[in-house]
């Protein structure tokens, strides 16, 4: 857009490129990919444990039965003690394998919940960031007329900088009156607004409070910061 152009609400008036946002999106996407890979690993391991756990339980059951049988035979002094020791080791290993499978299944189930929740939360952040960035499109929130501040192509701006002015609503003038003098001005009074060449008749719509400081373009380099009375003036006719 150019100064003076009429724009409508929702119209794209500029396009920005933010390397910070792009880098942030790339970082979030990498983290999302890592979480997705970890999610697949956990699910694969859970499936494997689901298959192996019944086998471990069955192995422990048989080892327990063998130990019980050997204990019964040992009382009758039939088998050698070395065979019983071997059966006890097998029983211990099978019990440990079963316990590890059960514990790992529970741990992985909890981790899967956390990874899935983190992935969903990360997805929300990415969607919100993309919606906020909107591929860099700067959209006018109102219908109005573009002011004199319009960026040039390639200009670099900082966070929080004003980009484009769009004036909308009733045409009016904000006037600053020195409060060191006494003026008999009240709301409703008719006034003349001039730029030195053009003259327009207006009326004081309302008196505002005293400003904290005059805008920079009205400040003097040779005086301290000025505070003046503000009033809003509307025009009669176009």
PDB file of C-alpha atoms in Angstrom:
ATOM      1  CA  UNK A   1       0.000   0.000   0.000  1.00  0.00           C
ATOM      2  CA  UNK A   2       0.930   3.656  -0.383  1.00  0.00           C
ATOM      3  CA  UNK A   3       0.102   6.689   1.778  1.00  0.00           C
ATOM      4  CA  UNK A   4      -3.520   7.721   1.244  1.00  0.00           C
ATOM      5  CA  UNK A   5      -4.700   4.333  -0.022  1.00  0.00           C
ATOM      6  CA  UNK A   6      -8.104   3.160   1.175  1.00  0.00           C
ATOM      7  CA  UNK A   7      -7.958  -0.312   2.722  1.00  0.00           C
ATOM      8  CA  UNK A   8     -10.697  -2.623   3.947  1.00  0.00           C
ATOM      9  CA  UNK A   9     -10.843  -4.743   7.061  1.00  0.00           C
ATOM     10  CA  UNK A  10      -9.028  -8.062   6.558  1.00  0.00           C
ATOM     11  CA  UNK A  11      -6.948  -6.793   3.618  1.00  0.00           C
ATOM     12  CA  UNK A  12      -3.256  -7.777   3.528  1.00  0.00           C
ATOM     13  CA  UNK A  13      -1.290  -4.532   3.457  1.00  0.00           C
ATOM     14  CA  UNK A  14       2.284  -5.814   3.931  1.00  0.00           C
ATOM     15  CA  UNK A  15       4.284  -9.017   4.194  1.00  0.00           C
ATOM     16  CA  UNK A  16       6.949  -9.553   6.815  1.00  0.00           C
ATOM     17  CA  UNK A  17       9.686 -12.163   7.069  1.00  0.00           C
ATOM     18  CA  UNK A  18      10.758 -13.074  10.591  1.00  0.00           C
ATOM     19  CA  UNK A  19      13.869 -15.240  10.800  1.00  0.00           C
ATOM     20  CA  UNK A  20      13.200 -15.541  14.538  1.00  0.00           C
ATOM     21  CA  UNK A  21       9.766 -17.088  13.974  1.00  0.00           C
ATOM     22  CA  UNK A  22      11.040 -19.322  11.179  1.00  0.00           C
ATOM     23  CA  UNK A  23      13.889 -20.570  13.385  1.00  0.00           C
ATOM     24  CA  UNK A  24      11.459 -21.126  16.249  1.00  0.00           C
ATOM     25  CA  UNK A  25       9.116 -23.131  14.006  1.00  0.00           C
ATOM     26  CA  UNK A  26      12.051 -25.225  12.760  1.00  0.00           C
ATOM     27  CA  UNK A  27      13.141 -25.890  16.347  1.00  0.00           C
ATOM     28  CA  UNK A  28       9.623 -26.875  17.427  1.00  0.00           C
ATOM     29  CA  UNK A  29       9.213 -29.113  14.377  1.00  0.00           C
ATOM     30  CA  UNK A  30      12.495 -30.874  15.215  1.00  0.00           C
ATOM     31  CA  UNK A  31      11.344 -31.448  18.772  1.00  0.00           C
ATOM     32  CA  UNK A  32       7.996 -32.750  17.511  1.00  0.00           C
ATOM     33  CA  UNK A  33       9.799 -35.185  15.193  1.00  0.00           C
ATOM     34  CA  UNK A  34      11.962 -36.407  18.094  1.00  0.00           C
ATOM     35  CA  UNK A  35       8.893 -36.949  20.279  1.00  0.00           C
ATOM     36  CA  UNK A  36       7.124 -38.794  17.468  1.00  0.00           C
ATOM     37  CA  UNK A  37      10.150 -41.064  17.012  1.00  0.00           C
ATOM     38  CA  UNK A  38      10.301 -41.740  20.756  1.00  0.00           C
ATOM     39  CA  UNK A  39       6.567 -42.457  20.761  1.00  0.00           C
ATOM     40  CA  UNK A  40       7.030 -45.077  18.047  1.00  0.00           C
ATOM     41  CA  UNK A  41       9.943 -46.644  19.958  1.00  0.00           C
ATOM     42  CA  UNK A  42       7.897 -46.908  23.145  1.00  0.00           C
ATOM     43  CA  UNK A  43       4.886 -48.367  21.367  1.00  0.00           C
ATOM     44  CA  UNK A  44       7.124 -50.932  19.620  1.00  0.00           C
ATOM     45  CA  UNK A  45       8.733 -51.924  22.907  1.00  0.00           C
ATOM     46  CA  UNK A  46       5.334 -52.225  24.616  1.00  0.00           C
ATOM     47  CA  UNK A  47       4.142 -54.540  21.842  1.00  0.00           C
ATOM     48  CA  UNK A  48       7.307 -56.609  22.266  1.00  0.00           C
ATOM     49  CA  UNK A  49       6.847 -56.810  26.035  1.00  0.00           C
ATOM     50  CA  UNK A  50       3.196 -57.728  25.614  1.00  0.00           C
ATOM     51  CA  UNK A  51       4.344 -60.715  23.563  1.00  0.00           C
ATOM     52  CA  UNK A  52       7.248 -61.674  25.832  1.00  0.00           C
ATOM     53  CA  UNK A  53       5.558 -61.188  29.208  1.00  0.00           C
ATOM     54  CA  UNK A  54       3.322 -64.325  28.967  1.00  0.00           C
ATOM     55  CA  UNK A  55       6.399 -66.345  27.987  1.00  0.00           C
ATOM     56  CA  UNK A  56       8.327 -65.020  30.980  1.00  0.00           C
ATOM     57  CA  UNK A  57       5.408 -65.811  33.296  1.00  0.00           C
ATOM     58  CA  UNK A  58       5.160 -69.332  31.875  1.00  0.00           C
ATOM     59  CA  UNK A  59       8.924 -69.843  32.237  1.00  0.00           C
ATOM     60  CA  UNK A  60       8.817 -68.733  35.876  1.00  0.00           C
ATOM     61  CA  UNK A  61       5.844 -71.006  36.509  1.00  0.00           C
ATOM     62  CA  UNK A  62       7.688 -74.030  35.100  1.00  0.00           C
ATOM     63  CA  UNK A  63      10.881 -73.188  36.956  1.00  0.00           C
ATOM     64  CA  UNK A  64       8.924 -72.920  40.208  1.00  0.00           C
ATOM     65  CA  UNK A  65       7.330 -76.305  39.536  1.00  0.00           C
ATOM     66  CA  UNK A  66      10.765 -77.857  38.842  1.00  0.00           C
ATOM     67  CA  UNK A  67      12.179 -76.495  42.098  1.00  0.00           C
ATOM     68  CA  UNK A  68       9.209 -77.871  44.025  1.00  0.00           C
ATOM     69  CA  UNK A  69       9.629 -81.295  42.399  1.00  0.00           C
ATOM     70  CA  UNK A  70      13.374 -81.363  43.070  1.00  0.00           C
ATOM     71  CA  UNK A  71      12.821 -80.345  46.673  1.00  0.00           C
ATOM     72  CA  UNK A  72      10.388 -83.207  47.077  1.00  0.00           C
ATOM     73  CA  UNK A  73      12.875 -85.650  45.518  1.00  0.00           C
ATOM     74  CA  UNK A  74      15.745 -84.253  47.556  1.00  0.00           C
ATOM     75  CA  UNK A  75      13.961 -85.161  50.746  1.00  0.00           C
ATOM     76  CA  UNK A  76      14.033 -88.720  49.486  1.00  0.00           C
ATOM     77  CA  UNK A  77      17.740 -88.222  48.585  1.00  0.00           C
ATOM     78  CA  UNK A  78      17.147 -89.166  44.948  1.00  0.00           C
ATOM     79  CA  UNK A  79      18.620 -86.300  42.801  1.00  0.00           C
ATOM     80  CA  UNK A  80      22.072 -84.758  43.222  1.00  0.00           C
ATOM     81  CA  UNK A  81      22.203 -81.356  44.929  1.00  0.00           C
ATOM     82  CA  UNK A  82      23.902 -79.757  41.872  1.00  0.00           C
ATOM     83  CA  UNK A  83      20.753 -80.313  39.843  1.00  0.00           C
ATOM     84  CA  UNK A  84      18.682 -78.522  42.489  1.00  0.00           C
ATOM     85  CA  UNK A  85      21.111 -75.587  42.476  1.00  0.00           C
ATOM     86  CA  UNK A  86      20.768 -75.352  38.694  1.00  0.00           C
ATOM     87  CA  UNK A  87      16.968 -75.409  38.970  1.00  0.00           C
ATOM     88  CA  UNK A  88      17.074 -72.654  41.620  1.00  0.00           C
ATOM     89  CA  UNK A  89      19.232 -70.481  39.346  1.00  0.00           C
ATOM     90  CA  UNK A  90      16.780 -71.026  36.494  1.00  0.00           C
ATOM     91  CA  UNK A  91      13.905 -70.132  38.838  1.00  0.00           C
ATOM     92  CA  UNK A  92      15.694 -66.947  39.953  1.00  0.00           C
ATOM     93  CA  UNK A  93      16.436 -65.874  36.364  1.00  0.00           C
ATOM     94  CA  UNK A  94      12.857 -66.514  35.241  1.00  0.00           C
ATOM     95  CA  UNK A  95      11.425 -64.590  38.220  1.00  0.00           C
ATOM     96  CA  UNK A  96      13.764 -61.670  37.498  1.00  0.00           C
ATOM     97  CA  UNK A  97      12.840 -61.677  33.814  1.00  0.00           C
ATOM     98  CA  UNK A  98       9.127 -61.652  34.685  1.00  0.00           C
ATOM     99  CA  UNK A  99       9.564 -58.808  37.202  1.00  0.00           C
ATOM    100  CA  UNK A 100      11.600 -56.751  34.721  1.00  0.00           C
ATOM    101  CA  UNK A 101       9.001 -57.229  31.992  1.00  0.00           C
ATOM    102  CA  UNK A 102       6.165 -56.103  34.286  1.00  0.00           C
ATOM    103  CA  UNK A 103       8.118 -53.117  35.652  1.00  0.00           C
ATOM    104  CA  UNK A 104       9.273 -51.993  32.213  1.00  0.00           C
ATOM    105  CA  UNK A 105       5.714 -52.260  30.849  1.00  0.00           C
ATOM    106  CA  UNK A 106       4.425 -49.948  33.596  1.00  0.00           C
ATOM    107  CA  UNK A 107       7.307 -47.481  33.153  1.00  0.00           C
ATOM    108  CA  UNK A 108       6.881 -47.375  29.390  1.00  0.00           C
ATOM    109  CA  UNK A 109       3.117 -46.878  29.720  1.00  0.00           C
ATOM    110  CA  UNK A 110       3.699 -43.834  31.954  1.00  0.00           C
ATOM    111  CA  UNK A 111       6.403 -42.481  29.638  1.00  0.00           C
ATOM    112  CA  UNK A 112       4.118 -42.963  26.630  1.00  0.00           C
ATOM    113  CA  UNK A 113       1.435 -40.835  28.309  1.00  0.00           C
ATOM    114  CA  UNK A 114       3.960 -38.056  28.987  1.00  0.00           C
ATOM    115  CA  UNK A 115       5.412 -38.171  25.473  1.00  0.00           C
ATOM    116  CA  UNK A 116       1.938 -38.144  23.897  1.00  0.00           C
ATOM    117  CA  UNK A 117       0.859 -35.199  26.092  1.00  0.00           C
ATOM    118  CA  UNK A 118       4.066 -33.274  25.309  1.00  0.00           C
ATOM    119  CA  UNK A 119       3.642 -33.943  21.608  1.00  0.00           C
ATOM    120  CA  UNK A 120       0.020 -32.695  21.692  1.00  0.00           C
ATOM    121  CA  UNK A 121       1.033 -29.563  23.614  1.00  0.00           C
ATOM    122  CA  UNK A 122       3.870 -28.927  21.171  1.00  0.00           C
ATOM    123  CA  UNK A 123       1.442 -29.311  18.277  1.00  0.00           C
ATOM    124  CA  UNK A 124      -0.827 -26.665  19.839  1.00  0.00           C
ATOM    125  CA  UNK A 125       2.116 -24.265  20.174  1.00  0.00           C
ATOM    126  CA  UNK A 126       3.118 -24.806  16.536  1.00  0.00           C
ATOM    127  CA  UNK A 127      -0.457 -24.255  15.316  1.00  0.00           C
ATOM    128  CA  UNK A 128      -0.812 -21.094  17.445  1.00  0.00           C
ATOM    129  CA  UNK A 129       2.558 -19.740  16.278  1.00  0.00           C
ATOM    130  CA  UNK A 130       1.720 -20.394  12.622  1.00  0.00           C
ATOM    131  CA  UNK A 131      -1.684 -18.732  13.048  1.00  0.00           C
ATOM    132  CA  UNK A 132      -0.098 -15.733  14.762  1.00  0.00           C
ATOM    133  CA  UNK A 133       2.654 -15.414  12.148  1.00  0.00           C
ATOM    134  CA  UNK A 134       0.177 -16.050   9.311  1.00  0.00           C
ATOM    135  CA  UNK A 135       3.084 -16.541   6.885  1.00  0.00           C
ATOM    136  CA  UNK A 136       4.140 -12.962   7.603  1.00  0.00           C
ATOM    137  CA  UNK A 137       0.951 -11.362   6.274  1.00  0.00           C
ATOM    138  CA  UNK A 138       0.153  -8.050   7.969  1.00  0.00           C
ATOM    139  CA  UNK A 139      -3.630  -7.677   7.873  1.00  0.00           C
ATOM    140  CA  UNK A 140      -5.544  -4.483   8.522  1.00  0.00           C
ATOM    141  CA  UNK A 141      -7.929  -4.899  11.435  1.00  0.00           C
ATOM    142  CA  UNK A 142     -10.099  -1.970  10.300  1.00  0.00           C
ATOM    143  CA  UNK A 143     -11.335  -0.285   7.142  1.00  0.00           C
ATOM    144  CA  UNK A 144      -9.737   3.109   6.694  1.00  0.00           C
ATOM    145  CA  UNK A 145      -7.059   5.151   4.990  1.00  0.00           C
ATOM    146  CA  UNK A 146      -3.301   4.532   5.077  1.00  0.00           C
ATOM    147  CA  UNK A 147      -1.318   7.260   6.780  1.00  0.00           C
ATOM    148  CA  UNK A 148       2.066   8.664   5.846  1.00  0.00           C
ATOM    149  CA  UNK A 149       4.015   5.919   7.648  1.00  0.00           C
ATOM    150  CA  UNK A 150       4.505   3.099   5.137  1.00  0.00           C
ATOM    151  CA  UNK A 151       7.619   0.875   5.200  1.00  0.00           C
ATOM    152  CA  UNK A 152       9.807   0.491   2.148  1.00  0.00           C
ATOM    153  CA  UNK A 153      10.605  -2.936   0.711  1.00  0.00           C
ATOM    154  CA  UNK A 154      13.514  -4.538   2.514  1.00  0.00           C
ATOM    155  CA  UNK A 155      13.248  -2.347   5.619  1.00  0.00           C
ATOM    156  CA  UNK A 156      14.237  -4.057   8.890  1.00  0.00           C
ATOM    157  CA  UNK A 157      12.054  -3.532  11.942  1.00  0.00           C
ATOM    158  CA  UNK A 158      12.361  -4.507  15.580  1.00  0.00           C
ATOM    159  CA  UNK A 159       9.789  -6.199  17.766  1.00  0.00           C
ATOM    160  CA  UNK A 160       7.135  -3.681  18.818  1.00  0.00           C
ATOM    161  CA  UNK A 161       7.865  -1.156  16.037  1.00  0.00           C
ATOM    162  CA  UNK A 162       4.852   0.430  14.340  1.00  0.00           C
ATOM    163  CA  UNK A 163       4.699  -0.665  10.692  1.00  0.00           C
ATOM    164  CA  UNK A 164       1.749   1.076   9.020  1.00  0.00           C
ATOM    165  CA  UNK A 165      -0.751   3.683  10.219  1.00  0.00           C
ATOM    166  CA  UNK A 166      -4.378   3.109   9.183  1.00  0.00           C
ATOM    167  CA  UNK A 167      -6.740   5.914  10.132  1.00  0.00           C
ATOM    168  CA  UNK A 168     -10.385   4.981  10.529  1.00  0.00           C
ATOM    169  CA  UNK A 169     -13.614   6.255  11.974  1.00  0.00           C
ATOM    170  CA  UNK A 170     -14.699   9.886  12.167  1.00  0.00           C
ATOM    171  CA  UNK A 171     -12.213  12.405  10.737  1.00  0.00           C
ATOM    172  CA  UNK A 172     -10.894  14.582  13.529  1.00  0.00           C
ATOM    173  CA  UNK A 173      -7.919  16.602  14.721  1.00  0.00           C
ATOM    174  CA  UNK A 174      -6.132  16.233  18.037  1.00  0.00           C
ATOM    175  CA  UNK A 175      -5.049  19.710  19.131  1.00  0.00           C
ATOM    176  CA  UNK A 176      -2.599  20.670  21.870  1.00  0.00           C
ATOM    177  CA  UNK A 177      -3.179  23.944  23.705  1.00  0.00           C
ATOM    178  CA  UNK A 178      -0.536  25.419  26.053  1.00  0.00           C
ATOM    179  CA  UNK A 179      -1.792  25.164  29.605  1.00  0.00           C
ATOM    180  CA  UNK A 180       0.392  28.046  30.738  1.00  0.00           C
ATOM    181  CA  UNK A 181      -2.196  30.430  29.307  1.00  0.00           C
ATOM    182  CA  UNK A 182      -5.899  30.746  29.910  1.00  0.00           C
ATOM    183  CA  UNK A 183      -8.180  30.148  26.901  1.00  0.00           C
ATOM    184  CA  UNK A 184     -11.955  30.356  27.003  1.00  0.00           C
ATOM    185  CA  UNK A 185     -12.443  27.106  25.088  1.00  0.00           C
ATOM    186  CA  UNK A 186     -15.247  24.682  25.817  1.00  0.00           C
ATOM    187  CA  UNK A 187     -16.755  21.642  24.144  1.00  0.00           C
ATOM    188  CA  UNK A 188     -19.071  22.708  21.294  1.00  0.00           C
ATOM    189  CA  UNK A 189     -17.112  25.853  20.380  1.00  0.00           C
ATOM    190  CA  UNK A 190     -16.516  26.397  16.645  1.00  0.00           C
ATOM    191  CA  UNK A 191     -12.894  26.769  15.548  1.00  0.00           C
ATOM    192  CA  UNK A 192     -10.875  27.182  12.347  1.00  0.00           C
ATOM    193  CA  UNK A 193      -8.357  24.464  11.493  1.00  0.00           C
ATOM    194  CA  UNK A 194      -5.659  25.529   9.034  1.00  0.00           C
ATOM    195  CA  UNK A 195      -2.346  24.241   7.726  1.00  0.00           C
ATOM    196  CA  UNK A 196      -1.404  27.694   6.509  1.00  0.00           C
ATOM    197  CA  UNK A 197      -3.074  27.253   3.131  1.00  0.00           C
ATOM    198  CA  UNK A 198      -6.257  25.232   3.599  1.00  0.00           C
ATOM    199  CA  UNK A 199      -8.919  26.235   6.120  1.00  0.00           C
ATOM    200  CA  UNK A 200     -11.678  24.040   7.553  1.00  0.00           C
ATOM    201  CA  UNK A 201     -14.406  24.861  10.047  1.00  0.00           C
ATOM    202  CA  UNK A 202     -14.716  22.442  12.944  1.00  0.00           C
ATOM    203  CA  UNK A 203     -16.013  22.256  16.462  1.00  0.00           C
ATOM    204  CA  UNK A 204     -14.472  21.150  19.741  1.00  0.00           C
ATOM    205  CA  UNK A 205     -15.977  17.768  20.435  1.00  0.00           C
ATOM    206  CA  UNK A 206     -14.451  17.330  23.870  1.00  0.00           C
ATOM    207  CA  UNK A 207     -11.614  18.483  26.089  1.00  0.00           C
ATOM    208  CA  UNK A 208      -9.193  15.794  27.126  1.00  0.00           C
ATOM    209  CA  UNK A 209      -6.737  15.614  29.996  1.00  0.00           C
ATOM    210  CA  UNK A 210      -3.291  17.185  30.030  1.00  0.00           C
ATOM    211  CA  UNK A 211      -0.743  15.063  28.169  1.00  0.00           C
ATOM    212  CA  UNK A 212       2.228  13.484  29.942  1.00  0.00           C
ATOM    213  CA  UNK A 213       4.413  14.814  27.140  1.00  0.00           C
ATOM    214  CA  UNK A 214       3.877  16.351  23.713  1.00  0.00           C
ATOM    215  CA  UNK A 215       4.500  14.091  20.704  1.00  0.00           C
ATOM    216  CA  UNK A 216       8.108  14.153  19.529  1.00  0.00           C
ATOM    217  CA  UNK A 217       7.273  16.258  16.433  1.00  0.00           C
ATOM    218  CA  UNK A 218       5.930  19.056  18.666  1.00  0.00           C
ATOM    219  CA  UNK A 219       8.751  19.022  21.208  1.00  0.00           C
ATOM    220  CA  UNK A 220      11.330  21.805  21.242  1.00  0.00           C
ATOM    221  CA  UNK A 221      15.020  20.980  21.430  1.00  0.00           C
ATOM    222  CA  UNK A 222      15.649  24.043  23.567  1.00  0.00           C
ATOM    223  CA  UNK A 223      12.982  23.560  26.222  1.00  0.00           C
ATOM    224  CA  UNK A 224      12.171  20.949  28.805  1.00  0.00           C
ATOM    225  CA  UNK A 225       9.487  18.346  28.132  1.00  0.00           C
ATOM    226  CA  UNK A 226       6.199  20.189  27.621  1.00  0.00           C
ATOM    227  CA  UNK A 227       2.750  19.145  28.793  1.00  0.00           C
ATOM    228  CA  UNK A 228      -0.283  20.680  27.126  1.00  0.00           C
ATOM    229  CA  UNK A 229      -4.048  20.441  27.215  1.00  0.00           C
ATOM    230  CA  UNK A 230      -5.506  18.073  24.614  1.00  0.00           C
ATOM    231  CA  UNK A 231      -8.756  18.609  22.738  1.00  0.00           C
ATOM    232  CA  UNK A 232     -10.506  16.705  19.972  1.00  0.00           C
ATOM    233  CA  UNK A 233     -11.895  18.690  17.047  1.00  0.00           C
ATOM    234  CA  UNK A 234     -14.350  17.317  14.477  1.00  0.00           C
ATOM    235  CA  UNK A 235     -15.069  18.862  11.078  1.00  0.00           C
ATOM    236  CA  UNK A 236     -18.287  20.285   9.805  1.00  0.00           C
ATOM    237  CA  UNK A 237     -19.037  18.497   6.507  1.00  0.00           C
ATOM    238  CA  UNK A 238     -16.390  16.651   4.506  1.00  0.00           C
TER     239      UNK A 238
END
